Amino acid sequence: MPPIEVSIFAEGSLPPDEIVELADLGVHSRADQVVLDGTVTDQAALIGVLERLRRADLRIRDVWPAARPCGDKDAAHIVVTGRVGGLVRSVLDIGVVTEQPTTTTVVLALSSADDLFDAIERLGGLGLELRSVHVGRPAVLPPDDGDP
């Protein structure tokens, strides 16, 4: 399995010793927000990092592939309630569809904003509950008002 490039956004404060231990991931933190950007060797290493954050009492908010899954195009990550991959595939003829125990995630390239609204409309037409929609990559950390 190739290395995994990942961005992890969490709420909470990372203890100084954990910052040193996770320095290879590019730790960015301020107040009660932490973003880790970097490469882990495999899925087991990713789970290890997530477990360290959990043990440090951080609340993991987002885990994203650091590399854009759709090349130069923005990507939409749409999560709906239920294991409905087959149904979603029948309506959206593009994108990558993965199922988790309680949700289904669709990742699709966006050529325009119309692509996003078209996908949401099609999924809504199936009566599916949207859990989340992310476009592009999450921002690292917003500038702090006190930063120079």
mmCIF file of C-alpha atoms in Angstrom:
data_model
loop_
_atom_site.group_PDB
_atom_site.id
_atom_site.type_symbol
_atom_site.label_atom_id
_atom_site.label_comp_id
_atom_site.label_asym_id
_atom_site.label_seq_id
_atom_site.Cartn_x
_atom_site.Cartn_y
_atom_site.Cartn_z
ATOM 1 C CA MET A 1 0.000 0.000 0.000
ATOM 2 C CA PRO A 2 1.409 3.430 -0.911
ATOM 3 C CA PRO A 3 1.854 6.158 1.714
ATOM 4 C CA ILE A 4 -1.236 8.217 2.537
ATOM 5 C CA GLU A 5 -1.171 12.019 2.334
ATOM 6 C CA VAL A 6 -3.674 13.370 4.828
ATOM 7 C CA SER A 7 -5.028 16.514 6.486
ATOM 8 C CA ILE A 8 -6.540 16.088 9.945
ATOM 9 C CA PHE A 9 -8.490 18.879 11.656
ATOM 10 C CA ALA A 10 -9.190 18.531 15.377
ATOM 11 C CA GLU A 11 -10.492 20.644 18.237
ATOM 12 C CA GLY A 12 -8.550 20.821 21.451
ATOM 13 C CA SER A 13 -5.008 21.520 22.566
ATOM 14 C CA LEU A 14 -2.199 19.170 21.665
ATOM 15 C CA PRO A 15 0.297 18.656 24.522
ATOM 16 C CA PRO A 16 3.874 19.793 23.733
ATOM 17 C CA ASP A 17 5.257 16.226 23.813
ATOM 18 C CA GLU A 18 2.667 15.137 21.210
ATOM 19 C CA ILE A 19 3.558 18.137 19.017
ATOM 20 C CA VAL A 20 7.170 16.912 19.010
ATOM 21 C CA GLU A 21 6.107 13.310 18.307
ATOM 22 C CA LEU A 22 3.832 14.328 15.406
ATOM 23 C CA ALA A 23 6.140 17.007 13.972
ATOM 24 C CA ASP A 24 6.657 14.991 10.748
ATOM 25 C CA LEU A 25 2.988 15.614 9.962
ATOM 26 C CA GLY A 26 3.301 19.391 9.977
ATOM 27 C CA VAL A 27 1.407 20.369 13.120
ATOM 28 C CA HIS A 28 -0.346 23.752 12.964
ATOM 29 C CA SER A 29 -2.108 24.792 16.154
ATOM 30 C CA ARG A 30 -3.606 27.799 17.832
ATOM 31 C CA ALA A 31 -5.890 28.084 20.850
ATOM 32 C CA ASP A 32 -8.104 25.000 20.640
ATOM 33 C CA GLN A 33 -7.611 24.064 16.965
ATOM 34 C CA VAL A 34 -5.054 21.677 15.480
ATOM 35 C CA VAL A 35 -4.358 20.765 11.852
ATOM 36 C CA LEU A 36 -1.931 18.016 10.867
ATOM 37 C CA ASP A 37 -0.828 17.924 7.207
ATOM 38 C CA GLY A 38 1.534 15.243 5.991
ATOM 39 C CA THR A 39 2.158 11.665 4.973
ATOM 40 C CA VAL A 40 1.681 8.478 6.970
ATOM 41 C CA THR A 41 3.171 5.179 5.853
ATOM 42 C CA ASP A 42 -0.106 3.249 5.686
ATOM 43 C CA GLN A 43 -3.598 2.848 7.111
ATOM 44 C CA ALA A 44 -2.291 1.414 10.399
ATOM 45 C CA ALA A 45 -0.099 4.508 10.886
ATOM 46 C CA LEU A 46 -3.094 6.774 10.173
ATOM 47 C CA ILE A 47 -5.160 4.918 12.771
ATOM 48 C CA GLY A 48 -2.250 5.293 15.194
ATOM 49 C CA VAL A 49 -2.179 9.074 14.691
ATOM 50 C CA LEU A 50 -5.955 9.314 15.170
ATOM 51 C CA GLU A 51 -5.687 7.211 18.338
ATOM 52 C CA ARG A 52 -2.961 9.519 19.703
ATOM 53 C CA LEU A 53 -5.216 12.516 19.118
ATOM 54 C CA ARG A 54 -8.086 10.754 20.871
ATOM 55 C CA ARG A 55 -5.883 9.879 23.865
ATOM 56 C CA ALA A 56 -4.837 13.552 24.017
ATOM 57 C CA ASP A 57 -8.574 14.404 24.345
ATOM 58 C CA LEU A 58 -8.805 16.124 20.967
ATOM 59 C CA ARG A 59 -12.060 15.935 19.054
ATOM 60 C CA ILE A 60 -11.393 14.893 15.456
ATOM 61 C CA ARG A 61 -13.552 16.990 13.138
ATOM 62 C CA ASP A 62 -12.264 16.083 9.651
ATOM 63 C CA VAL A 63 -9.847 13.704 7.964
ATOM 64 C CA TRP A 64 -9.170 14.446 4.296
ATOM 65 C CA PRO A 65 -6.800 13.146 1.686
ATOM 66 C CA ALA A 66 -4.160 15.866 1.320
ATOM 67 C CA ALA A 67 -3.814 15.226 -2.393
ATOM 68 C CA ARG A 68 -6.724 16.345 -4.497
ATOM 69 C CA PRO A 69 -8.584 13.227 -5.651
ATOM 70 C CA CYS A 70 -9.654 14.966 -8.853
ATOM 71 C CA GLY A 71 -6.405 16.531 -10.051
ATOM 72 C CA ASP A 72 -6.657 20.270 -10.671
ATOM 73 C CA LYS A 73 -10.448 20.358 -10.286
ATOM 74 C CA ASP A 74 -12.195 21.084 -7.022
ATOM 75 C CA ALA A 75 -13.760 18.023 -5.484
ATOM 76 C CA ALA A 76 -17.021 17.655 -3.609
ATOM 77 C CA HIS A 77 -17.264 15.190 -0.732
ATOM 78 C CA ILE A 78 -20.941 14.501 -0.096
ATOM 79 C CA VAL A 79 -21.999 12.284 2.812
ATOM 80 C CA VAL A 80 -25.525 10.862 3.045
ATOM 81 C CA THR A 81 -27.154 8.753 5.741
ATOM 82 C CA GLY A 82 -27.351 5.007 5.150
ATOM 83 C CA ARG A 83 -25.523 2.316 3.214
ATOM 84 C CA VAL A 84 -26.913 3.316 -0.156
ATOM 85 C CA GLY A 85 -23.899 3.011 -2.477
ATOM 86 C CA GLY A 86 -25.753 1.072 -5.166
ATOM 87 C CA LEU A 87 -28.600 3.571 -5.206
ATOM 88 C CA VAL A 88 -26.209 6.532 -5.330
ATOM 89 C CA ARG A 89 -24.213 4.938 -8.170
ATOM 90 C CA SER A 90 -27.427 4.490 -10.173
ATOM 91 C CA VAL A 91 -28.136 8.229 -10.007
ATOM 92 C CA LEU A 92 -24.625 9.697 -10.171
ATOM 93 C CA ASP A 93 -22.737 8.193 -13.070
ATOM 94 C CA ILE A 94 -19.489 9.905 -12.042
ATOM 95 C CA GLY A 95 -17.397 9.976 -8.904
ATOM 96 C CA VAL A 96 -16.136 7.553 -6.295
ATOM 97 C CA VAL A 97 -18.715 6.061 -3.939
ATOM 98 C CA THR A 98 -17.733 4.403 -0.644
ATOM 99 C CA GLU A 99 -19.921 2.962 2.087
ATOM 100 C CA GLN A 100 -19.292 3.147 5.809
ATOM 101 C CA PRO A 101 -21.427 1.370 8.437
ATOM 102 C CA THR A 102 -23.998 4.188 8.695
ATOM 103 C CA THR A 103 -23.195 6.531 5.797
ATOM 104 C CA THR A 104 -22.262 6.661 2.124
ATOM 105 C CA THR A 105 -19.674 9.115 0.777
ATOM 106 C CA VAL A 106 -19.470 10.397 -2.794
ATOM 107 C CA VAL A 107 -16.358 12.177 -4.090
ATOM 108 C CA LEU A 108 -16.754 13.835 -7.461
ATOM 109 C CA ALA A 109 -14.829 16.301 -9.592
ATOM 110 C CA LEU A 110 -16.477 19.668 -10.080
ATOM 111 C CA SER A 111 -16.164 21.396 -13.426
ATOM 112 C CA SER A 112 -18.539 24.117 -12.245
ATOM 113 C CA ALA A 113 -20.822 24.987 -9.324
ATOM 114 C CA ASP A 114 -23.662 23.514 -11.364
ATOM 115 C CA ASP A 115 -22.125 20.042 -10.937
ATOM 116 C CA LEU A 116 -22.430 20.311 -7.154
ATOM 117 C CA PHE A 117 -26.038 21.509 -7.235
ATOM 118 C CA ASP A 118 -26.930 18.826 -9.788
ATOM 119 C CA ALA A 119 -25.513 16.085 -7.548
ATOM 120 C CA ILE A 120 -27.293 17.438 -4.450
ATOM 121 C CA GLU A 121 -30.562 17.693 -6.370
ATOM 122 C CA ARG A 122 -30.255 14.110 -7.633
ATOM 123 C CA LEU A 123 -29.495 12.774 -4.167
ATOM 124 C CA GLY A 124 -32.352 14.819 -2.686
ATOM 125 C CA GLY A 125 -34.670 13.375 -5.325
ATOM 126 C CA LEU A 126 -33.975 9.953 -3.812
ATOM 127 C CA GLY A 127 -35.103 11.190 -0.397
ATOM 128 C CA LEU A 128 -31.600 10.761 1.050
ATOM 129 C CA GLU A 129 -30.563 12.774 4.098
ATOM 130 C CA LEU A 130 -27.436 14.871 3.457
ATOM 131 C CA ARG A 131 -25.062 14.683 6.425
ATOM 132 C CA SER A 132 -22.322 16.945 5.056
ATOM 133 C CA VAL A 133 -20.971 18.587 1.916
ATOM 134 C CA HIS A 134 -17.331 19.691 1.587
ATOM 135 C CA VAL A 135 -15.904 21.357 -1.506
ATOM 136 C CA GLY A 136 -12.168 21.444 -2.190
ATOM 137 C CA ARG A 137 -9.882 20.994 0.790
ATOM 138 C CA PRO A 138 -10.618 22.376 4.224
ATOM 139 C CA ALA A 139 -8.749 25.535 5.103
ATOM 140 C CA VAL A 140 -5.771 25.101 7.360
ATOM 141 C CA LEU A 141 -6.414 27.606 10.132
ATOM 142 C CA PRO A 142 -8.064 30.971 9.634
ATOM 143 C CA PRO A 143 -5.786 33.918 10.395
ATOM 144 C CA ASP A 144 -5.838 34.920 14.022
ATOM 145 C CA ASP A 145 -6.809 38.557 14.596
ATOM 146 C CA GLY A 146 -3.729 38.927 16.781
ATOM 147 C CA ASP A 147 -1.284 37.627 14.132
ATOM 148 C CA PRO A 148 1.013 40.258 12.593
#
